[in-house]
Amino acid sequence: MSDKRIPVLEIFGPTVQGEGMVIGRKTMFVRTAGCDYRCSWCDSAFTWDGSAKDDIRLMTPDEVLAELRGLGGDAFAHVTLSGGNPALLPQLGGLIDLLHAEGLGVALETQGSRWQDWFLRIDELTLSPKPPSSGMDTDWERLDDIVRRLTEGRRNYSLKVVVFDDADLDYAASVHARYPEATFYVQAGNGNLRETDRDRMLPYLLERYEWLIGRTMADSRLNRVHVLPQLHAWVWGNKKGV
């Protein structure tokens, strides 16, 4: 197992996974630094904008595991690798293998812009290409290749698109049509990242979720999708580390 160090910004939990294919799952989080995207509405921009550079710790897999155990003891059986974009880090393979050796499940979300061979060892992998509202462009050839490799490797993966408006919903429908065999999720976007009052956040998030449900129910292109809220934002608002 490689002991190449991983740039870690946060380790926290146990908590519930707030989004994607394992929403509601009890999990620990390891958040890595660095991203190749600059999404306009990113809720973890501190992973790439330099504002948290002094918080980055270069940690070996053994050190990450020790901190997970120090925080969660034996009260967890699942770890989510988050970012930023953790797919930028080939050295994560060593941590994934160590977590599996401990009997722990591993989930990861990435936008589908980079391939790593350790994708085939992730238990629940979510590909979340970014819609027009993000300001980012999708590399379809790259995403096609990643989906093909995951399908051939018979890995448990899904696709998810965050939706803020009708243009994003059209993009989601095009992604779903391109990969019709993949389990597919649409998730209501949070465009109110500066709000610090949790009680003000919930009515806003509920309205956005209700809007997305209404649009999806009326759209014949989206008959086989799951419609998700951003669960952790409903409970804790924009608080970090939960």
Coordinates of C-alpha atoms in Angstrom, one line a residue:
M1 CA 0.0 0.0 0.0
S2 CA 1.3 3.4 -1.0
D3 CA 2.0 5.8 1.9
K4 CA 2.0 8.9 -0.5
R5 CA 0.3 11.6 1.5
I6 CA -3.2 12.9 0.8
P7 CA -4.1 16.6 1.0
V8 CA -6.9 16.6 3.6
L9 CA -9.0 19.6 4.6
E10 CA -11.6 18.0 6.9
I11 CA -12.4 14.7 8.6
F12 CA -15.7 14.6 10.4
G13 CA -18.6 12.4 11.5
P14 CA -20.4 10.2 12.0
T15 CA -23.2 12.1 10.2
V16 CA -25.7 11.3 7.5
Q17 CA -24.9 11.6 3.9
G18 CA -26.9 14.4 2.5
E19 CA -27.1 13.7 -1.2
G20 CA -26.7 11.2 -4.1
M21 CA -27.1 7.5 -4.2
V22 CA -26.4 7.0 -0.5
I23 CA -28.5 9.8 0.9
G24 CA -29.4 9.2 4.5
R25 CA -26.5 6.8 5.0
K26 CA -24.6 7.0 8.3
T27 CA -21.0 7.8 7.3
M28 CA -17.8 9.5 8.1
F29 CA -16.4 12.1 5.7
V30 CA -12.8 12.7 4.5
R31 CA -12.7 16.0 2.4
T32 CA -9.7 16.4 0.2
A33 CA -8.3 19.7 -1.2
G34 CA -8.1 20.6 -4.9
C35 CA -10.6 20.7 -7.8
D36 CA -10.2 21.1 -11.6
Y37 CA -13.6 22.9 -11.8
R38 CA -14.7 26.4 -10.6
C39 CA -18.5 26.0 -10.3
S40 CA -20.3 29.3 -9.8
W41 CA -22.5 27.9 -7.0
C42 CA -19.9 25.6 -5.4
D43 CA -20.8 24.9 -1.7
S44 CA -17.2 23.9 -0.9
A45 CA -15.2 26.5 -2.8
F46 CA -12.7 26.6 0.1
T47 CA -11.3 23.3 -1.2
W48 CA -9.9 25.1 -4.3
D49 CA -10.0 28.9 -3.9
G50 CA -7.1 29.2 -1.5
S51 CA -9.1 30.4 1.5
A52 CA -8.4 27.3 3.5
K53 CA -4.9 26.5 2.3
D54 CA -3.5 26.8 5.8
D55 CA -5.9 24.0 6.9
I56 CA -4.6 21.4 4.4
R57 CA -2.8 18.5 6.1
L58 CA -0.8 16.0 4.2
M59 CA -1.8 12.7 5.7
T60 CA -0.9 9.1 5.1
P61 CA -3.7 6.5 4.8
D62 CA -2.8 5.2 8.3
E63 CA -3.1 8.7 9.7
V64 CA -6.5 9.3 8.1
L65 CA -7.8 6.0 9.5
A66 CA -6.5 6.8 13.0
E67 CA -8.3 10.1 12.9
L68 CA -11.5 8.5 11.6
R69 CA -11.3 6.0 14.5
G70 CA -10.5 8.8 17.0
L71 CA -13.6 10.7 16.0
G72 CA -16.0 7.8 15.3
G73 CA -14.7 4.9 17.3
D74 CA -16.5 1.8 16.2
A75 CA -19.8 3.7 15.6
F76 CA -19.4 3.7 11.8
A77 CA -19.1 1.3 8.9
H78 CA -18.9 3.7 6.0
V79 CA -16.7 6.5 4.8
T80 CA -17.4 9.1 2.1
L81 CA -14.5 10.6 0.2
S82 CA -15.3 14.1 -0.8
G83 CA -13.8 17.3 -2.2
G84 CA -13.2 19.4 -4.2
N85 CA -12.6 16.6 -6.7
P86 CA -11.0 13.6 -5.0
A87 CA -10.5 12.0 -8.5
L88 CA -7.5 14.3 -8.9
L89 CA -5.6 12.1 -6.4
P90 CA -4.2 8.8 -7.6
Q91 CA -2.8 8.2 -4.1
L92 CA -6.4 7.7 -2.7
G93 CA -6.2 4.1 -3.8
G94 CA -4.1 3.3 -0.8
L95 CA -6.6 4.8 1.6
I96 CA -9.5 2.9 -0.2
D97 CA -7.7 -0.4 0.2
L98 CA -7.0 0.3 3.9
L99 CA -10.6 1.2 4.6
H100 CA -11.8 -2.0 2.9
A101 CA -9.3 -4.0 5.0
E102 CA -11.0 -2.5 8.0
G103 CA -14.4 -3.7 6.7
L104 CA -15.6 -0.2 5.8
G105 CA -17.7 0.7 2.8
V106 CA -16.5 3.6 0.7
A107 CA -18.5 6.2 -1.3
L108 CA -17.2 9.0 -3.6
E109 CA -18.7 11.7 -5.8
T110 CA -16.9 13.3 -8.7
Q111 CA -17.9 15.3 -11.8
G112 CA -16.5 12.7 -14.2
S113 CA -13.6 14.8 -15.5
R114 CA -10.8 12.4 -14.5
W115 CA -10.4 8.6 -14.4
Q116 CA -8.6 6.7 -11.7
D117 CA -8.2 3.0 -11.7
W118 CA -9.3 2.9 -8.0
F119 CA -12.8 3.9 -9.2
L120 CA -13.3 0.2 -9.7
R121 CA -12.8 -0.3 -6.0
I122 CA -15.3 2.3 -4.8
D123 CA -18.5 0.7 -3.4
E124 CA -20.8 3.6 -4.3
L125 CA -19.5 6.0 -7.0
T126 CA -21.6 9.0 -8.1
L127 CA -20.8 10.8 -11.3
S128 CA -22.1 14.4 -11.1
P129 CA -21.5 16.3 -14.3
K130 CA -22.1 20.0 -13.9
P131 CA -25.1 21.8 -15.6
P132 CA -25.0 25.2 -17.4
S133 CA -25.6 27.2 -14.2
S134 CA -22.2 26.0 -13.0
G135 CA -20.4 27.9 -15.8
M136 CA -18.5 24.6 -16.6
D137 CA -18.4 22.6 -19.8
T138 CA -18.8 18.9 -19.8
D139 CA -16.1 16.8 -21.6
W140 CA -18.5 14.2 -23.1
E141 CA -15.8 12.0 -24.5
R142 CA -14.2 11.8 -21.1
L143 CA -17.5 11.1 -19.3
D144 CA -18.4 8.5 -22.0
D145 CA -15.1 6.7 -21.3
I146 CA -15.6 6.7 -17.5
V147 CA -19.1 5.3 -17.8
R148 CA -17.9 2.7 -20.2
R149 CA -15.2 1.5 -17.9
L150 CA -17.5 1.4 -14.9
T151 CA -20.1 -0.5 -16.8
E152 CA -17.5 -3.0 -18.1
G153 CA -16.1 -3.3 -14.5
R154 CA -19.7 -4.0 -13.2
R155 CA -19.3 -1.3 -10.6
N156 CA -22.1 0.2 -8.5
Y157 CA -22.3 3.8 -9.9
S158 CA -25.0 6.4 -10.6
L159 CA -25.3 9.7 -12.3
K160 CA -26.6 12.9 -10.5
V161 CA -27.2 16.4 -11.8
V162 CA -27.8 19.4 -9.5
V163 CA -30.6 21.5 -10.9
F164 CA -31.2 25.3 -10.4
D165 CA -33.3 26.2 -13.4
D166 CA -35.0 24.9 -16.6
A167 CA -31.8 25.0 -18.6
D168 CA -30.2 22.7 -16.0
L169 CA -33.2 20.4 -16.2
D170 CA -32.8 20.1 -19.9
Y171 CA -29.1 19.3 -19.4
A172 CA -30.1 16.6 -16.8
A173 CA -32.6 15.1 -19.3
S174 CA -29.8 15.0 -21.9
V175 CA -27.4 13.2 -19.5
H176 CA -30.2 10.7 -18.6
A177 CA -30.8 10.0 -22.3
R178 CA -27.1 9.6 -23.0
Y179 CA -26.7 7.0 -20.2
P180 CA -30.2 5.4 -19.9
E181 CA -29.0 2.3 -18.1
A182 CA -27.5 4.2 -15.2
T183 CA -29.5 4.9 -12.0
F184 CA -30.1 8.7 -12.3
Y185 CA -30.8 11.4 -9.7
V186 CA -31.7 15.1 -10.0
Q187 CA -31.1 17.2 -6.9
A188 CA -32.4 20.7 -6.0
G189 CA -29.6 23.2 -6.0
N190 CA -28.8 25.6 -3.1
G191 CA -28.3 29.1 -4.5
N192 CA -28.4 30.7 -1.0
L193 CA -24.9 29.8 0.3
R194 CA -24.4 33.1 2.3
E195 CA -27.4 32.6 4.6
T196 CA -26.2 31.7 8.1
D197 CA -29.7 31.3 9.7
R198 CA -30.8 27.7 9.4
D199 CA -34.5 28.6 10.1
R200 CA -34.4 30.9 7.1
M201 CA -32.8 28.2 4.9
L202 CA -35.4 25.5 5.3
P203 CA -38.4 27.4 3.6
Y204 CA -36.1 28.3 0.7
L205 CA -34.8 24.8 0.3
L206 CA -38.3 23.4 0.5
E207 CA -39.5 25.8 -2.2
R208 CA -36.6 24.7 -4.5
Y209 CA -37.3 21.1 -3.9
E210 CA -41.0 21.5 -4.6
W211 CA -40.2 23.4 -7.8
L212 CA -37.9 20.5 -8.9
I213 CA -40.6 17.9 -8.1
G214 CA -43.2 19.8 -10.1
R215 CA -40.9 20.2 -13.1
T216 CA -39.8 16.5 -13.0
M217 CA -43.3 15.1 -12.6
A218 CA -44.4 16.9 -15.7
D219 CA -41.4 15.9 -17.9
S220 CA -41.7 12.6 -19.9
R221 CA -37.9 12.6 -20.4
L222 CA -37.5 12.0 -16.7
N223 CA -39.8 9.1 -16.0
R224 CA -37.1 6.9 -14.3
V225 CA -35.3 9.4 -12.1
H226 CA -35.0 10.0 -8.4
V227 CA -35.7 13.5 -7.1
L228 CA -33.6 14.5 -4.1
P229 CA -33.2 17.4 -1.7
Q230 CA -29.9 18.3 -0.3
L231 CA -30.7 16.7 3.0
H232 CA -27.8 18.0 5.2
A233 CA -28.7 21.6 4.2
W234 CA -32.3 21.0 5.4
V235 CA -31.0 19.9 8.8
W236 CA -27.9 22.2 9.3
G237 CA -28.2 24.9 6.7
N238 CA -24.9 26.0 5.3
K239 CA -22.9 24.8 8.3
K240 CA -19.6 23.1 7.5
G241 CA -18.3 19.9 8.9
V242 CA -21.7 18.1 9.4

